[in-house]
Coordinates of C-alpha atoms and ligand atoms in Angstrom, one line a residue:
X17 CA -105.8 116.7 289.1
X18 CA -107.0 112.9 290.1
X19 CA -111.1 112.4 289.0
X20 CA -112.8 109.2 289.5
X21 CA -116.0 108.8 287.2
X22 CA -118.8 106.4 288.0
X23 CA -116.3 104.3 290.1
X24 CA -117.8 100.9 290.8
X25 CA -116.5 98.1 293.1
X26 CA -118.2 94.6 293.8
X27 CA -117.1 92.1 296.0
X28 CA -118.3 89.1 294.4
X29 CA -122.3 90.2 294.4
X30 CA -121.6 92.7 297.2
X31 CA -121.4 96.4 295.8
X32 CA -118.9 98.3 297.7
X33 CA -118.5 101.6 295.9
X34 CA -121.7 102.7 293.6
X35 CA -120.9 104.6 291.0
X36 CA -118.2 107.5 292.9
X37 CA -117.5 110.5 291.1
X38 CA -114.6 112.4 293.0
X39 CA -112.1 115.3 291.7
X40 CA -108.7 116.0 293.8
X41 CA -107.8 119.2 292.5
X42 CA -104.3 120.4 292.6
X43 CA -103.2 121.2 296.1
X44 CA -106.8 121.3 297.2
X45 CA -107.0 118.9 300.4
X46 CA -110.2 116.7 299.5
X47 CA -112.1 114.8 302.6
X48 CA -114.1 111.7 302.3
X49 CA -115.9 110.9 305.2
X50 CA -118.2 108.1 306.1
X51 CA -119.0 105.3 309.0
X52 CA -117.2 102.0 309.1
X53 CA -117.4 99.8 305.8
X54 CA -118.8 103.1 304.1
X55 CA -116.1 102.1 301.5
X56 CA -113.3 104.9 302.2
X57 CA -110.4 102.2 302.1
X58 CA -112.0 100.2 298.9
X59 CA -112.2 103.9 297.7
X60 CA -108.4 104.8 298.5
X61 CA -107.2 101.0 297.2
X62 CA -108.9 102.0 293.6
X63 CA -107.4 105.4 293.5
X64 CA -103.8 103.9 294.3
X65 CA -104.2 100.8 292.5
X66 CA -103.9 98.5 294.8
X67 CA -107.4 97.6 294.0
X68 CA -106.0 95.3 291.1
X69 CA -103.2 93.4 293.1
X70 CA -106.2 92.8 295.6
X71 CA -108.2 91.6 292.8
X72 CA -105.1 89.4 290.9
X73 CA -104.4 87.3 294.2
X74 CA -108.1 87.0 294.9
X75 CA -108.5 85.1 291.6
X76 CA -104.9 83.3 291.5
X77 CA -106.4 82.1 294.9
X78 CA -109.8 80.7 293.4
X79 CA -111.8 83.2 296.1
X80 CA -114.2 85.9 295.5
X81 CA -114.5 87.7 292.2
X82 CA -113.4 91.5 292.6
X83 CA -115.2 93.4 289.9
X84 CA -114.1 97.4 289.2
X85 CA -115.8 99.8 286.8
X86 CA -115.3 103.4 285.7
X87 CA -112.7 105.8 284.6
X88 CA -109.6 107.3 286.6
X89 CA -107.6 109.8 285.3
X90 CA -104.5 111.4 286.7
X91 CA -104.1 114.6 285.0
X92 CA -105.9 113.8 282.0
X93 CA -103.9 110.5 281.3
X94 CA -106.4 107.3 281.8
X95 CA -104.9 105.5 284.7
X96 CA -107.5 102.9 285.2
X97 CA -105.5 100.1 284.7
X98 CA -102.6 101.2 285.5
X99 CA -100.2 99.0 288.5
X100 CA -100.0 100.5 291.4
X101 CA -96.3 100.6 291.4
X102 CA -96.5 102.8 287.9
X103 CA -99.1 104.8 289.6
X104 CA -96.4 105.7 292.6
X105 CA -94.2 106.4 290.2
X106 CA -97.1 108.6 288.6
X107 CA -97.3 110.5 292.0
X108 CA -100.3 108.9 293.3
X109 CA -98.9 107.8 296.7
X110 CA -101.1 105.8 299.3
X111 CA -100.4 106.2 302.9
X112 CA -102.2 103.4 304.0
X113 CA -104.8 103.0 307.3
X114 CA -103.0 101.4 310.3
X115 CA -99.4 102.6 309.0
X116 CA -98.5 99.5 308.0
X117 CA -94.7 100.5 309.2
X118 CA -91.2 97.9 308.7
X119 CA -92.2 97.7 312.5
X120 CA -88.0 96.1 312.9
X121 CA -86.8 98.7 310.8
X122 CA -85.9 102.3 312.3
X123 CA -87.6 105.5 311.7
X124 CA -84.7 106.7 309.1
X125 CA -84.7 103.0 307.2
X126 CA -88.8 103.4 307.3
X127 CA -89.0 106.8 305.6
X128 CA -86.0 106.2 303.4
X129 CA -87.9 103.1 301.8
X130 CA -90.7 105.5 301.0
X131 CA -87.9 107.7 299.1
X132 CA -86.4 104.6 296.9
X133 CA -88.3 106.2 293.9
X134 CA -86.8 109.5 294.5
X135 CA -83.4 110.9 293.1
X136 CA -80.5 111.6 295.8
X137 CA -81.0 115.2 295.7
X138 CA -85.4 115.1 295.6
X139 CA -84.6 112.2 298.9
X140 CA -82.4 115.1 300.3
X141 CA -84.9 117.6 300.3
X142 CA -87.7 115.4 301.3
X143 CA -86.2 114.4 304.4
X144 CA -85.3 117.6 305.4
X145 CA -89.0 118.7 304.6
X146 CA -90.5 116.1 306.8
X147 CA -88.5 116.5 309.6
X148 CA -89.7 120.1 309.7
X149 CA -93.1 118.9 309.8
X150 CA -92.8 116.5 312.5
X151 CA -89.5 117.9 314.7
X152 CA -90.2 114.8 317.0
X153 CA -88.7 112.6 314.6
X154 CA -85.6 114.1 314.7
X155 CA -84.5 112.4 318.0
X156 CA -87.0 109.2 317.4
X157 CA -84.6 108.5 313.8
X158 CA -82.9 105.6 315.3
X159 CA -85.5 103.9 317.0
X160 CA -87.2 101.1 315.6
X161 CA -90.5 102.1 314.5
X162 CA -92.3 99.2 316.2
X163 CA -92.1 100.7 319.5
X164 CA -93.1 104.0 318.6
X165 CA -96.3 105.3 320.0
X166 CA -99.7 105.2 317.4
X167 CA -99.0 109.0 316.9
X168 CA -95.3 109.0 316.1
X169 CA -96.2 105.8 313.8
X170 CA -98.7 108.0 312.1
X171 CA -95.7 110.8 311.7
X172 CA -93.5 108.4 310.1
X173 CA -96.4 106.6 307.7
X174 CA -96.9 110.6 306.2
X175 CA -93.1 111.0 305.8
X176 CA -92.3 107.5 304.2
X177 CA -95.4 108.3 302.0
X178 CA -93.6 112.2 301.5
X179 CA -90.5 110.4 300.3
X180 CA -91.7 109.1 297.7
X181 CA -92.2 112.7 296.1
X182 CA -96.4 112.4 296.1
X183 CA -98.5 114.4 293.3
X184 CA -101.6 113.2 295.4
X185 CA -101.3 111.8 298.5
X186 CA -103.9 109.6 300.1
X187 CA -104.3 109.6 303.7
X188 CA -106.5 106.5 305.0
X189 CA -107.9 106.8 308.3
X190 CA -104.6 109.0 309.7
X191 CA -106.4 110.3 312.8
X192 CA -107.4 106.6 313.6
X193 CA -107.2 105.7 317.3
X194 CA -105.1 108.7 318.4
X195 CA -105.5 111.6 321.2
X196 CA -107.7 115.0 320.2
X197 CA -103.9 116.6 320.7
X198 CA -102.2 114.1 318.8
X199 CA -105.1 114.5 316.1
X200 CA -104.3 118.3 316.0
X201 CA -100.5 117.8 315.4
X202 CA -101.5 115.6 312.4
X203 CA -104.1 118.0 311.0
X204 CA -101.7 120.9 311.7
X205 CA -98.8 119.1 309.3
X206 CA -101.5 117.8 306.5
X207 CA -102.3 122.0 306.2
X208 CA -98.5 122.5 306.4
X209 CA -98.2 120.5 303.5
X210 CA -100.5 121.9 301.6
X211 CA -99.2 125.5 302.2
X212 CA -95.4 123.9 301.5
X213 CA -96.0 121.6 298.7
X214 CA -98.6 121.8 295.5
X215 CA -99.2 118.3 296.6
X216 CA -103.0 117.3 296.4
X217 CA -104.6 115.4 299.8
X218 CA -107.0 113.3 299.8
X219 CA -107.9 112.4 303.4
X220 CA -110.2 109.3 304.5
X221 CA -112.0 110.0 307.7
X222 CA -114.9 108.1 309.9
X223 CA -115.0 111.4 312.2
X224 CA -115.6 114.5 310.1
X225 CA -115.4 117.2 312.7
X226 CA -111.3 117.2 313.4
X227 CA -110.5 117.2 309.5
X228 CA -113.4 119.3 308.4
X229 CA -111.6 122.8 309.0
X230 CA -108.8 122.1 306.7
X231 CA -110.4 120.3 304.0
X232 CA -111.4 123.0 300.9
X233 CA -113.7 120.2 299.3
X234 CA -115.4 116.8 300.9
X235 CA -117.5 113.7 300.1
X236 CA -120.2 111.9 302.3
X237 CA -120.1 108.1 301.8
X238 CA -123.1 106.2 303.1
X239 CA -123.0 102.0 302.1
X240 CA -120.4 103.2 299.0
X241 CA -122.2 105.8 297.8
X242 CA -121.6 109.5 297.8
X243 CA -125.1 111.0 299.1
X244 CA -123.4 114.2 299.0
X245 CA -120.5 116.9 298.4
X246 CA -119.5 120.4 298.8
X247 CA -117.3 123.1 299.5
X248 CA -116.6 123.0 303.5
X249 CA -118.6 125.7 303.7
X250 CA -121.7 124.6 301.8
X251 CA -121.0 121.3 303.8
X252 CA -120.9 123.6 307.4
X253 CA -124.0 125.2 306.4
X254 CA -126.3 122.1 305.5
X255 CA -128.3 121.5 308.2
X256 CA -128.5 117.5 307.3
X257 CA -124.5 117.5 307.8
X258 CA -124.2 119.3 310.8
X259 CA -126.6 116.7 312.9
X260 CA -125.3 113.7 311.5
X261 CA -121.9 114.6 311.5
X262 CA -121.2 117.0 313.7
X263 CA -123.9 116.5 316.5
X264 CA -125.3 119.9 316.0
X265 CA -128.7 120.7 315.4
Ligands
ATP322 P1 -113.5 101.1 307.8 O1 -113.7 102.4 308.5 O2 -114.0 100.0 308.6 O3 -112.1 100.9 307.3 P2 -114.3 101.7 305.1 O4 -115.2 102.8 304.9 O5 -112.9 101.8 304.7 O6 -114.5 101.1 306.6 P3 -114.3 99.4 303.3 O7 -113.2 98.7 304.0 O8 -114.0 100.0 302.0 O9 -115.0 100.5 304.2 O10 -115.5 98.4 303.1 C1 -116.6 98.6 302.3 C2 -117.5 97.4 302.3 O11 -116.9 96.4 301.6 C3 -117.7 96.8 303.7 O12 -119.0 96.3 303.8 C4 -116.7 95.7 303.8 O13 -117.2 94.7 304.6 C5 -116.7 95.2 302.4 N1 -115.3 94.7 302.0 C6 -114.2 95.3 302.1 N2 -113.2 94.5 301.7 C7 -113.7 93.4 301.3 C8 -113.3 92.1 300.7 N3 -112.0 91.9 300.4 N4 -114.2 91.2 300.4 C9 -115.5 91.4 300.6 N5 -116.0 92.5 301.2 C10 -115.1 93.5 301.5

């Protein structure tokens, strides 16, 4: 289980989370949803750590002071602190929003860089398990990953991050600028996972409505705050939710 506890994050005087409490239960898939600049990536960079490299080269640079407060814990363990290369090795494992993909490098190189923390045998097994998940990789393996389309680059972001044997996984912004189909075969695979895997999701979303049915727990960020939370249900039922985030009165 990953919980954040009164997680603060200024950007010099500029508060960008205020005072998030999450919990990421085992294999529970957990949605944050909010606008733009609600604070989902700031939110996913100080889950995975990358919060602190952010905040290192800021102040080797002489720019703006990057202030965090709060506890983090990854199954009871205080991780607050912790690199964000010890917390991949921990099994907190960010898949980061716009891919980020070795654009030169092929779709096999791409996914087995995510695996380099894996043994031969857990790599093995991975691979075979993401291929299942997205069959159109299979044929794609050779191409380089920079001409892929935004959908297939989305495939092989969730597989390199897969490789690299996740306890939680963090999904930023997956469905971001793809097709309602393409959307679907992504939200299909992240429940596939979660039925395959004890693997917990977090997933990062502006639009609620395509990742609401799978999610078994969500957040509501509004200018880095959480303004509320709930089982999907109690989430579907609120009246406030549905208009504001589903259009439906
Ligand atoms: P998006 O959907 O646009 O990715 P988001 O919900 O992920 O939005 P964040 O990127 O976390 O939002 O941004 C939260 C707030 O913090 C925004 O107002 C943003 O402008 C600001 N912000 C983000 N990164 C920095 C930074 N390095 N320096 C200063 N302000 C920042």
């Amino acid at each position: 289980m990953l919980e954040a506890t009164d997680l603060m994050v200024f950007y010099e005087n500029m508060l960008a989370l205020n005072n998030i409490s999450i919990t990421c239960k085992k294999n529970r898939i957990t949605g944050v949803f909010g606008a733009n600049s609600a604070g989902k990536s700031t939110l996913m960079y100080s889950l995975s750590g990358i919060m602190l490299d952010i905040q290192k080269k800021e102040k080797m640079a002489g720019g703006e002071r990057i202030t965090l407060y709060g506890q983090l814990t990854l199954e009871g363990r205080d991780i607050m602190t912790m690199k964000p290369s010890d917390r991949a090795r921990a099994g907190i494992v960010l898949c980061p929003e716009r891919r980020r993909l070795f654009s030169e490098s092929s779709v096999m190189e791409n996914l087995r860089i995510g695996g380099y923390l894996a043994t031969k045998s857990q790599a093995r097994a991975s691979l075979e398990f993401v291929m299942a998940l997205f069959p159109a990789l299979v044929r794609l393996q050779k191409r380089l990953a920079g001409f892929l389309s935004g959908g297939e680059q989305q495939m092989v972001a969730i597989g390199r991050a897969l490789m690299a044997q996740p306890k939680v996984l963090l999904l930023d912004e997956p469905l971001m600028g793809l097709s309602p189909l393409m959307q679907a075969t992504l939200i299909k695979a992240v429940k596939k996972i979660q039925e395959e895997s004890d693997i917990s999701i977090i997933v990062a979303e502006q639009y609620a409505r395509p990742v609401f049915p799978i999610v078994d727990y969500a957040y509501i960020l509004e200018n880095g705050a959480a303004v509320m939370e709930g089982t999907r249900d109690e989430l579907m039922n609120n009246p406030d939710v549905k208009s504001a985030y589903f259009g439906m009165s």
